mmCIF file of C-alpha atoms in Angstrom:
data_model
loop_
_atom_site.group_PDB
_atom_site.id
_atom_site.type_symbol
_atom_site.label_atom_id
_atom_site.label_comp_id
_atom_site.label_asym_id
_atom_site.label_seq_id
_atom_site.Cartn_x
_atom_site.Cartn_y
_atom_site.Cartn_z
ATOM 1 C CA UNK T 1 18.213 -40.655 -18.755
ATOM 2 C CA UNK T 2 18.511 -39.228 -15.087
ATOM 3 C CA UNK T 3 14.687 -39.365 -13.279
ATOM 4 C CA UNK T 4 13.952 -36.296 -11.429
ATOM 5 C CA UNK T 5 12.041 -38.094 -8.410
ATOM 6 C CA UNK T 6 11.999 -34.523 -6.310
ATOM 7 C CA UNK T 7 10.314 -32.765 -9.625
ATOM 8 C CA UNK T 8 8.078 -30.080 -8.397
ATOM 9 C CA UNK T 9 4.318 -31.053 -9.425
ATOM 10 C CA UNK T 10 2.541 -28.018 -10.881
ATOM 11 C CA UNK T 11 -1.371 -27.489 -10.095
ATOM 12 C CA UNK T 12 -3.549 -25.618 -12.854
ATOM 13 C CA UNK T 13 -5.138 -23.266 -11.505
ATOM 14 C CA UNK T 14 -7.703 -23.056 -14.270
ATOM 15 C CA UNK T 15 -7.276 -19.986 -15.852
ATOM 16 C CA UNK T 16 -5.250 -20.437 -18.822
ATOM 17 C CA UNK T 17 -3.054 -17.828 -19.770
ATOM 18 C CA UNK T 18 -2.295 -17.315 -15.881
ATOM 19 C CA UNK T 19 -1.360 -20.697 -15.717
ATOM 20 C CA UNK T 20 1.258 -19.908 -18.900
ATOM 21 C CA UNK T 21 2.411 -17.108 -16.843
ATOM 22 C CA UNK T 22 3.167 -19.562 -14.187
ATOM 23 C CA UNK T 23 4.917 -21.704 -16.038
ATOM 24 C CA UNK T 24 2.516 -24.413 -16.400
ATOM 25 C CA UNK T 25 0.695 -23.626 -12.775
ATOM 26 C CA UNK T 26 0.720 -23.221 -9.036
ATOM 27 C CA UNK T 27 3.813 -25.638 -7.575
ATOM 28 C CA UNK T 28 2.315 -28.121 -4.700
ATOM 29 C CA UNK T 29 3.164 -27.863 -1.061
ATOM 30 C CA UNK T 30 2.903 -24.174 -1.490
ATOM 31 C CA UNK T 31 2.079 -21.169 0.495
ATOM 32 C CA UNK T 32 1.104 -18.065 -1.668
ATOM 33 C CA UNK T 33 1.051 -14.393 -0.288
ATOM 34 C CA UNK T 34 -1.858 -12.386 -2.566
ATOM 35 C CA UNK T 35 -1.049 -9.005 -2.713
ATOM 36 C CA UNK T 36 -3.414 -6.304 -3.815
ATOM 37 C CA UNK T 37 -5.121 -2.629 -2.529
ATOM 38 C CA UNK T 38 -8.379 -2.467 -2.071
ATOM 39 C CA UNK T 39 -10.606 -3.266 -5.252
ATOM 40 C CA UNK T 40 -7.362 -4.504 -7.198
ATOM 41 C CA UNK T 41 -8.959 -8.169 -7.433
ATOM 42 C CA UNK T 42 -6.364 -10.377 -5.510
ATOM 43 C CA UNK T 43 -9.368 -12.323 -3.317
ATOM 44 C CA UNK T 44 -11.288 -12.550 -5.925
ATOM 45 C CA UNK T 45 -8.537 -14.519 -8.125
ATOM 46 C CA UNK T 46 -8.428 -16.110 -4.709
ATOM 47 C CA UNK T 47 -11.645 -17.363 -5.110
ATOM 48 C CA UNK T 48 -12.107 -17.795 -8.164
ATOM 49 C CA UNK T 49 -8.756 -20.646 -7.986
ATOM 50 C CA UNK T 50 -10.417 -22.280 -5.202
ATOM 51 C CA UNK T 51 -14.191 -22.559 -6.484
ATOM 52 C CA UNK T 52 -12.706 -23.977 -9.623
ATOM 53 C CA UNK T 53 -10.573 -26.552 -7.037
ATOM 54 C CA UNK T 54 -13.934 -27.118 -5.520
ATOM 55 C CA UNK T 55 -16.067 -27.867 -8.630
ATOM 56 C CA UNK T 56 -12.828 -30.559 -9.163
ATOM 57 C CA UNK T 57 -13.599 -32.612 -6.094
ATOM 58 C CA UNK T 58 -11.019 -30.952 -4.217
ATOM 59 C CA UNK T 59 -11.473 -29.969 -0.546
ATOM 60 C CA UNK T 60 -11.534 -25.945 0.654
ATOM 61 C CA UNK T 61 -11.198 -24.760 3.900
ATOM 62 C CA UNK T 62 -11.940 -21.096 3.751
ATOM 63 C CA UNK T 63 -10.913 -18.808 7.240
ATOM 64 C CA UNK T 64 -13.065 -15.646 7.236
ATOM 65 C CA UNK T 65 -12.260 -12.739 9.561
ATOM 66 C CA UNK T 66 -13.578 -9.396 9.308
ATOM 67 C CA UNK T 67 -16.125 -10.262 6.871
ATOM 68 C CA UNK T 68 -18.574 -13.391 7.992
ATOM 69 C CA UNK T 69 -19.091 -16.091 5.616
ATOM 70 C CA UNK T 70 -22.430 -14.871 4.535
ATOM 71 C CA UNK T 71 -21.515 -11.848 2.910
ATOM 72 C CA UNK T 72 -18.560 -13.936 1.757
ATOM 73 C CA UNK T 73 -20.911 -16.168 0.159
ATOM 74 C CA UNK T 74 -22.855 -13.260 -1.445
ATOM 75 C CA UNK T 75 -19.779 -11.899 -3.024
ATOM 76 C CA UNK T 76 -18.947 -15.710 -4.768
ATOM 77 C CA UNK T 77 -22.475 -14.838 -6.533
ATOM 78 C CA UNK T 78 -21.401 -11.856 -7.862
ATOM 79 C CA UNK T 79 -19.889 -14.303 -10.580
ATOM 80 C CA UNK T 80 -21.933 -17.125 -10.407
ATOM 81 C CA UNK T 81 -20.084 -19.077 -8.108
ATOM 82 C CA UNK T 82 -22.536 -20.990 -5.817
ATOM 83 C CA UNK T 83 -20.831 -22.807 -2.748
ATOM 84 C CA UNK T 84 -23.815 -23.679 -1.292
ATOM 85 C CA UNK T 85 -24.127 -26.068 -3.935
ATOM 86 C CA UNK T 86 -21.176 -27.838 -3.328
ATOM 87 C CA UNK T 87 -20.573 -31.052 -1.761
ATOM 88 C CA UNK T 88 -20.947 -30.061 1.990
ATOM 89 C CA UNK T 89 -17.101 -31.640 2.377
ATOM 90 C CA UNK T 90 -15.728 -29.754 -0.278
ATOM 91 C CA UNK T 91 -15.720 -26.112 1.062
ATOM 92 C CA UNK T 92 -16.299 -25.038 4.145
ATOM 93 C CA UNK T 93 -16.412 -21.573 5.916
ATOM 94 C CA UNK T 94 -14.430 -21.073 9.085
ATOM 95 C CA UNK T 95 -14.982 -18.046 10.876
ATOM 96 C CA UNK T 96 -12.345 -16.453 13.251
ATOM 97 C CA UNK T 97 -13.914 -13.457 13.753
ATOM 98 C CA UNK T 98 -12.480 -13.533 17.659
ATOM 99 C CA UNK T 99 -9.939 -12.399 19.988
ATOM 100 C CA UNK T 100 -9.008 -16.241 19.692
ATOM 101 C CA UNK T 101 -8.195 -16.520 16.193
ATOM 102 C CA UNK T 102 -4.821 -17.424 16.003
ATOM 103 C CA UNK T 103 -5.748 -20.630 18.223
ATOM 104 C CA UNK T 104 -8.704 -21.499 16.258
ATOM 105 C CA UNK T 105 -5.793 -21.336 13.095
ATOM 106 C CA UNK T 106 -3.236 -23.291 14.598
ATOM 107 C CA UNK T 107 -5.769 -26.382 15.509
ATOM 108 C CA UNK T 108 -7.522 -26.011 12.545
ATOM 109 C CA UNK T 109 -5.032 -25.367 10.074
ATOM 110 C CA UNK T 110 -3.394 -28.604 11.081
ATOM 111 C CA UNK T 111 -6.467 -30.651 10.775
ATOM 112 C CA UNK T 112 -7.851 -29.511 7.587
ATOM 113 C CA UNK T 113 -4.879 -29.848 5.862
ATOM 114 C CA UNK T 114 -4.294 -32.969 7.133
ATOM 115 C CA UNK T 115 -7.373 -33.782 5.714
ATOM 116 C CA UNK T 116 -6.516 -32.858 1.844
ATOM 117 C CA UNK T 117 -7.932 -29.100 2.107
ATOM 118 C CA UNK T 118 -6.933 -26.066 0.249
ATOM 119 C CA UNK T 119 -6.895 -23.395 2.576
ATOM 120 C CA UNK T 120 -7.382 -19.420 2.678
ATOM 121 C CA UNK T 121 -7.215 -16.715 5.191
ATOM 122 C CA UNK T 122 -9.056 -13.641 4.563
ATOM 123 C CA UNK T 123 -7.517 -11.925 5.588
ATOM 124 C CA UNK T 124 -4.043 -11.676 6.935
ATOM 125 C CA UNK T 125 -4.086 -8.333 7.389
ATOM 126 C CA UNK T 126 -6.862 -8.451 9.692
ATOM 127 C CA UNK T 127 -4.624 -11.226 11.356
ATOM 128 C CA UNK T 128 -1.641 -8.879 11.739
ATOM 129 C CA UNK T 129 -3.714 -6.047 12.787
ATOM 130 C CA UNK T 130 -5.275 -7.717 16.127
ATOM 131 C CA UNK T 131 -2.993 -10.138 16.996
ATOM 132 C CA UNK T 132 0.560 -9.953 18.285
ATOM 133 C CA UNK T 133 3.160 -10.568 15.143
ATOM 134 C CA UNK T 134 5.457 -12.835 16.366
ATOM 135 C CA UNK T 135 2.264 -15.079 17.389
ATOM 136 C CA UNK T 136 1.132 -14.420 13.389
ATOM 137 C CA UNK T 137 4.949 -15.720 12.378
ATOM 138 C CA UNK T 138 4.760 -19.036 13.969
ATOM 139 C CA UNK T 139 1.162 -19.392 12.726
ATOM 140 C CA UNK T 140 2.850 -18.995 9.271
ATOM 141 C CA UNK T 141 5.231 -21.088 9.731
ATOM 142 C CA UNK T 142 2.964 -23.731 11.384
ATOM 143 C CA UNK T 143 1.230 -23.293 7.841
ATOM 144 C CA UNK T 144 4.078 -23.654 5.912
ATOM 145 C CA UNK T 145 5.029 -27.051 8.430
ATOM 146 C CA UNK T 146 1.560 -28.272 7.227
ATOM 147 C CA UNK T 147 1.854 -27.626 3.618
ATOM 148 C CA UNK T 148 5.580 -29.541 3.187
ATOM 149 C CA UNK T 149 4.127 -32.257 4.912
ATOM 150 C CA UNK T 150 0.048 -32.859 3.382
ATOM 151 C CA UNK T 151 0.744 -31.123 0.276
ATOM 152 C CA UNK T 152 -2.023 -28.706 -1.686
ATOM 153 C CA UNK T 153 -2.125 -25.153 -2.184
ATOM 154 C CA UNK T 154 -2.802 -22.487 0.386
ATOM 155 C CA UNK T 155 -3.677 -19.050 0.488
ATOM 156 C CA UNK T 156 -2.726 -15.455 2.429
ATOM 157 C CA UNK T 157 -4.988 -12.575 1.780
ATOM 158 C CA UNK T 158 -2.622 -9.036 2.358
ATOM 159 C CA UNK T 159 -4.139 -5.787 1.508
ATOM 160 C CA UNK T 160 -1.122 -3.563 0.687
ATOM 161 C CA UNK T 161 -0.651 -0.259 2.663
ATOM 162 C CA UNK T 162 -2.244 -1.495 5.769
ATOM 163 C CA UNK T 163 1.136 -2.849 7.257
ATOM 164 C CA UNK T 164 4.608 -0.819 7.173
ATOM 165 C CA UNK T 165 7.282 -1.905 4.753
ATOM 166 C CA UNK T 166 9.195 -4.241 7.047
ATOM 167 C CA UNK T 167 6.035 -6.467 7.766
ATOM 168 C CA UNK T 168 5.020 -6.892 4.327
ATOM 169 C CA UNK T 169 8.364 -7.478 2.927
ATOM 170 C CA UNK T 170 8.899 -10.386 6.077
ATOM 171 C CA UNK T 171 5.526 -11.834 5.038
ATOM 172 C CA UNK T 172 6.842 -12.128 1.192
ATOM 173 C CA UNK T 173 9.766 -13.496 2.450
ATOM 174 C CA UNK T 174 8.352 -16.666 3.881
ATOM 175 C CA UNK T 175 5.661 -16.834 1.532
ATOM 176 C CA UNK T 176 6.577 -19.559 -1.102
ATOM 177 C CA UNK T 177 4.769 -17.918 -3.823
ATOM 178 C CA UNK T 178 3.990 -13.633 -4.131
ATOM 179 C CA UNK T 179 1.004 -12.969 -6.452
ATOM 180 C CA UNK T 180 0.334 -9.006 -6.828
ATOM 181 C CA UNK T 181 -2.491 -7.677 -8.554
ATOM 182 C CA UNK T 182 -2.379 -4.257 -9.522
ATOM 183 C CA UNK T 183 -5.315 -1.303 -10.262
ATOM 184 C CA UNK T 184 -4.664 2.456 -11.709
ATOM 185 C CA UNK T 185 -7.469 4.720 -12.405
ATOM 186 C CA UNK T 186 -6.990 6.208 -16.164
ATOM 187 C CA UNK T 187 -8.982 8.252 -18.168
ATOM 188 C CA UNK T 188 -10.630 5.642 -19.698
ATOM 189 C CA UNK T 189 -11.288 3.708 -16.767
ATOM 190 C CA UNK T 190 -9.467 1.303 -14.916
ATOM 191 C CA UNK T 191 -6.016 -0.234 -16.089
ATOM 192 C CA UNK T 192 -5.418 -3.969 -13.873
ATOM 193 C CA UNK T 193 -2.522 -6.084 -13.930
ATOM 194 C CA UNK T 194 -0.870 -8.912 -12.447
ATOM 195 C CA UNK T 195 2.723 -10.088 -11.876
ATOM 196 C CA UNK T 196 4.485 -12.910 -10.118
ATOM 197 C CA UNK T 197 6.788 -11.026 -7.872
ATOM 198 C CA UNK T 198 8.340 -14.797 -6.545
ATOM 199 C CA UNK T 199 7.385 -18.483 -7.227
ATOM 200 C CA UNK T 200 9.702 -20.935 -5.861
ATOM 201 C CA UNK T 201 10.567 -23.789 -7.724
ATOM 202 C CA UNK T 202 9.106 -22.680 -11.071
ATOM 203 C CA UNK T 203 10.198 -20.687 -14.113
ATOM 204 C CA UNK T 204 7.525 -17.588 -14.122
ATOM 205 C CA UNK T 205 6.999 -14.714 -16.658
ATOM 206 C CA UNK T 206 8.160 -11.545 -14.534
ATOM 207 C CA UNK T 207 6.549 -8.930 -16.453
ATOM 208 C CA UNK T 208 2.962 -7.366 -16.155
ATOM 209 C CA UNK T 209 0.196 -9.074 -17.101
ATOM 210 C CA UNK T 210 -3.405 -7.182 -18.016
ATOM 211 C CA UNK T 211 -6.572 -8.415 -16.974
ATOM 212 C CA UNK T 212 -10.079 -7.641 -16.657
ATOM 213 C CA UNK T 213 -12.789 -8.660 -13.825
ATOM 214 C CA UNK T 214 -15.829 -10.204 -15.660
ATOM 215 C CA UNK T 215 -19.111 -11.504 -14.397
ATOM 216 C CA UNK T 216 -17.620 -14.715 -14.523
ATOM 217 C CA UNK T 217 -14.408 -13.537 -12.218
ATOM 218 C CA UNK T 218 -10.796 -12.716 -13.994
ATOM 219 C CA UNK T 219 -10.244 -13.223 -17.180
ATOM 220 C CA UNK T 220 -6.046 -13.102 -18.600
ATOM 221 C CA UNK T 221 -6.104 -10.943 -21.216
ATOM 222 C CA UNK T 222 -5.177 -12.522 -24.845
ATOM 223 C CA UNK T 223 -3.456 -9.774 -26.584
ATOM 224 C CA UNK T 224 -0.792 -9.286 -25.060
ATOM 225 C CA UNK T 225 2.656 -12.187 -25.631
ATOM 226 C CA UNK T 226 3.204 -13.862 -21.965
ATOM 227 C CA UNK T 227 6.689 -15.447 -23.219
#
């Protein structure tokens, strides 16, 4: 029998019938773009992945920019999620609320992940919005430089319809991973789904998944076959 020695290592992310949809989880080494309007959910599955990381023993570096990490904080409560009670090295708030913040990113997002974090930016869009975009490409790429080389899993925040199509299609292009939450009003409410629009290295269910936010964050929907 041949050994695979460059087989991709899948991470759980903890939520079990997402992690079916993934094809057994997140790969490692990975950048992943989170797509969502407005109220569609995609930070909170965001933060619901990392908390869980957290509550592991794994490392979080969390890069906050139009909202500051107390309100941040406030929203985690929302579904019980207390970071405040975590190991003071196992998440920690960066804020780059600043005319400055793609330096603050490029030193920090070097060190942290050099370090064994998990890293978000919330948001990119705010990113792209006040800072000059081929300045926001090499940051992504320096991310993506960081991530082949430390490992872990690392997420972009984009709220769709704030960017025209040529920015968020570039953006899913270097992205190794495109996670896109979905929410239609109906008559009886509100209809959310999910899909895997791209995961490199890793056979995904394509289709639409249904979902529901809970007060304990997302919960995958059972009903419906996933493969």
């Amino acid at each position: 029998m041949i050994k695979l020695e460059n087989a991709m290592k899948l991470i759980k992310t903890r939520i079990q019938l997402l992690d079916e949809t993934l094809g057994g989880g997140l790969p490692d080494k990975s950048v992943i773009l989170m797509l969502g309007e407005p109220g569609s959910g995609n930070d909170i599955l965001t933060q619901q992945i990392m908390y869980q990381h957290a509550l592991k023993e794994g490392k979080v570096a969390y890069f906050t920019t139009f909202r500051p990490p107390e309100i941040t904080t406030e929203d985690f409560k929302t579904f019980g999620w207390d970071v405040s009670r975590l190991k003071a090295d196992h998440w920690t708030f960066i804020d780059i609320h600043t005319s400055k913040a793609l330096q603050i990113l490029q030193k920090e997002i070097s060190m942290r992940i050099g370090q064994g974090c998990w890293t978000v930016i919330d948001s990119l869009s705010y990113i792209l919005l006040t800072q000059k975009h081929n300045l926001v490409l090499n940051m992504v790429e320096s991310l993506l430089d960081n991530a082949r080389k430390h490992g872990g899993i690392h997420f972009l925040l984009l709220t769709q319809g704030m960017h025209d199509p040529q920015t968020e299609i570039t953006m899913q292009h270097l992205a190794d991973g495109v996670i896109e939450l979905i929410a239609q009003k109906t008559a009886r409410g509100t209809s959310r789904r999910i899909r895997t629009k791209n995961m490199r290295k890793t056979v995904y269910v394509q289709k639409l998944i249904p979902f529901n936010i809970t007060k304990n964050g997302i919960v995958v929907e059972t009903a419906v076959r996933i493969a």
